[in-house]
Amino acid sequence: MSGTLSTAAPFGSAAHLSCRECGHTTDLGPTFACEECFGPLEISYDFGTVTREQIEAGPASIWRYAPLLPVPADVATRPTTNPGWTRLVRATNLGRELGLTNLHVKDDSGNPTHSFKDRVVAIAVQAAHAFGYTTLSCSSTGNLAGAVGAAAARAGLDSCVFIPSDLEKEKIVVASVYGGRLIAIDGTYDEVNRFCSELIGDELGEKWGFVNVNLRPYYAEGSKTLAYEIAEQLGWRLPEQIVVPVASGSQLTKIDKGFRELVKLGLVEDTPYKVIGAQGSGCAPVSQAYKDGIDVIRPVRQPDTIAKSLAIGNPADGPYVLDIARRSGGTVEDVTDDEIRAAVKQLARTEGIFAETAGGVTVGVLKKLADAGRLDPEALTVVINSGDGLKTLDAVSDCGPTATIKPSLDAFRATL
Amino acid sequence: MSGTLSTAAPFGSAAHLSCRECGHTTDLGPTFACEECFGPLEISYDFGTVTREQIEAGPASIWRYAPLLPVPADVATRPTTNPGWTRLVRATNLGRELGLTNLHVKDDSGNPTHSFKDRVVAIAVQAAHAFGYTTLSCSSTGNLAGAVGAAAARAGLDSCVFIPSDLEKEKIVVASVYGGRLIAIDGTYDEVNRFCSELIGDELGEKWGFVNVNLRPYYAEGSKTLAYEIAEQLGWRLPEQIVVPVASGSQLTKIDKGFRELVKLGLVEDTPYKVIGAQGSGCAPVSQAYKDGIDVIRPVRQPDTIAKSLAIGNPADGPYVLDIARRSGGTVEDVTDDEIRAAVKQLARTEGIFAETAGGVTVGVLKKLADAGRLDPEALTVVINSGDGLKTLDAVSDCGPTATIKPSLDAFRATL
């Protein structure tokens, strides 16, 4: 992989890449694996002083946190999708049903392409600019394809998204409407991923930014903004319990990183919080390892869950999720397809939020733990909805009319 | 219709209802037609002093404008969907293609149920509370059903939505997922509407708030917030050209009202603006009347446009739209289904915004007028996208993969 820095301070306060396994540090570059131990690299910062007032005066998007991200200081003036600053909803009705008196839903369906992926892709775009990449790429089966297509269009980058050719028609439309290249691969999602790895090593992919491969250390930092927003929207304090979906595990890991940064910067008090990971039972390798009390994630070869956006059989950040859940006094739990469907409907019925199946997983786990008495019912609790129900309509396809009638008052009266 | 005021100052600075035809005024109540001339009633206000600073310190939702709306002062603390404060996108890429140097897209797909209807329904909910109605109702073929279902769920109101029974499966899911009553009527949309009118006059509907009938004067005011947000997001100034979709015509009328209020309150300078109405050619009664130079709207009996959310054959506010377009030096124009499809794709490709067909109508009209030299290319221009492409996927169902290949570098190379 190649690429040179193209602007002054393109990464803001980001200082270097450090290996999460051995701690080895290296310069900021388009690389994702430690040269010493092949461990995953993540970004370390030299934060200056950052104040609440400074943040509050910023834009209503993730760019209010630009000083805490690997992006240039003027990022808010650049053409991006301006994701983030989504609603934190005080969920009194849902809380009442679950016996939780202080519940909030962080509703990331309000993002530009209606999933949290807009946050991470927006950071990857800035890294692509910095490294001189003019094509943004990824493999995807859904939310990521739309986020990459939209962000590239807006930023004036080319895009090339790879999908399995048997994807649902709706998802193909969403992946292609932004006008970038969309390549369907005859093969499974694993084969698409393997193909992309080959491509990155070839001269064909040399000048390409794969958001979740060679740009991954930058991309992943976008999830920290969920933590920042939650804390700010709670009035600059940390939640006491938080339920986070687990696909690769990156989102959960970065939310924890975000909270710890806020403490270190003196922006919030250092109060304890429990982090709870949520998976679909049909692809729950991290939940299984948690229950088994082991540190090794056994890959799921044939994921079988309606929460397809979480169906990563071999989650890269799984071990870190286990660490955080155990260290914080949280847990990792999973729910069945029926529980997911019921939770999607319960959230819609109680709070008017129509979540994708991943939101059904987090709300379903919340309910499962609340019912079992495994949550503090009075603790300040946040549950994340990471996407939009319009993208997973099949999950609630049994919804329909209460009654079908002739247009007459008598016919209507008979339905009451 | 009955109903009594249930809280102190439930309508904030709203003073009374006045007839738009004869000027007759009446007390605030659940009524929509003038007792003197049957003309439409709208809300008049006794605004106190309202400052930019006061507004800017408010929440990131339409409630920052609570002092300018018929809602209680504490509305932001009540359980609502908190719509509004959607992105105003500087559309440099689209502007370049259209030859417009100062173009912005007001993207209302960021609302909680992804259309501008969340704005109007949020106001109707407050009126329902004030009048003691516990059931929120409407007839709908799409966006309104979702907005009513979500807002009622969140507010703890019952809801009952009426739809034609032949509606698309996707729309039925969205209309029913929030758990309210959904009644499918065997009949056309006109028959559903007629049935609802009967219901309002019957004891069955006596305690019901039909958002766009007996609550319409309140409901309609929600569209003013589009004007307020656009002006504030432009740095407290009015645009010079604005393209607005026309269904009933209410949105356009209220945007004009909102701009004039801002001028009257001294919040923006009194600079001229041209208002341009946009319709689909398959249901363009207002555009036709404009072209014919007449004041009377000839109803379209069989609407035939892919912009179904705009397909109102007999638009109540049509004459007011004509007035405003003529008075402001704007126009009313329409575009064909092919132009709508092309515009949806052009907006997605250039700005990463996936609009529903109504957004294709406004962007299509913008392009048509720009191509014909009928716009000032350097004027500060705003085009409204009122909804989300995920709800009208059929319009772009020809989108698909650039190529379908085997998972090999050689196969990929052959596509380049």
Short mmCIF file of C-alpha atoms in Angstrom, two decimals, chain A residues 10 65 111 121 153 184 195 204 220 222-224 387:
data_model
loop_
_atom_site.label_atom_id
_atom_site.label_comp_id
_atom_site.label_asym_id
_atom_site.label_seq_id
_atom_site.Cartn_x
_atom_site.Cartn_y
_atom_site.Cartn_z
CA PRO A 10 -4.33 16.08 8.16
CA TYR A 65 -15.40 16.47 18.32
CA ASN A 111 -27.60 9.46 10.28
CA VAL A 121 -16.79 6.16 6.89
CA ALA A 153 -20.18 10.90 -3.88
CA ALA A 184 -21.23 -8.26 -7.67
CA PHE A 195 -11.04 -11.39 -3.16
CA LEU A 204 -5.03 -2.73 -9.05
CA ALA A 220 -12.72 2.65 13.61
CA GLY A 222 -15.47 7.18 14.22
CA SER A 223 -17.31 4.99 16.73
CA LYS A 224 -15.80 7.01 19.58
CA GLY A 387 -29.61 1.32 12.11
#
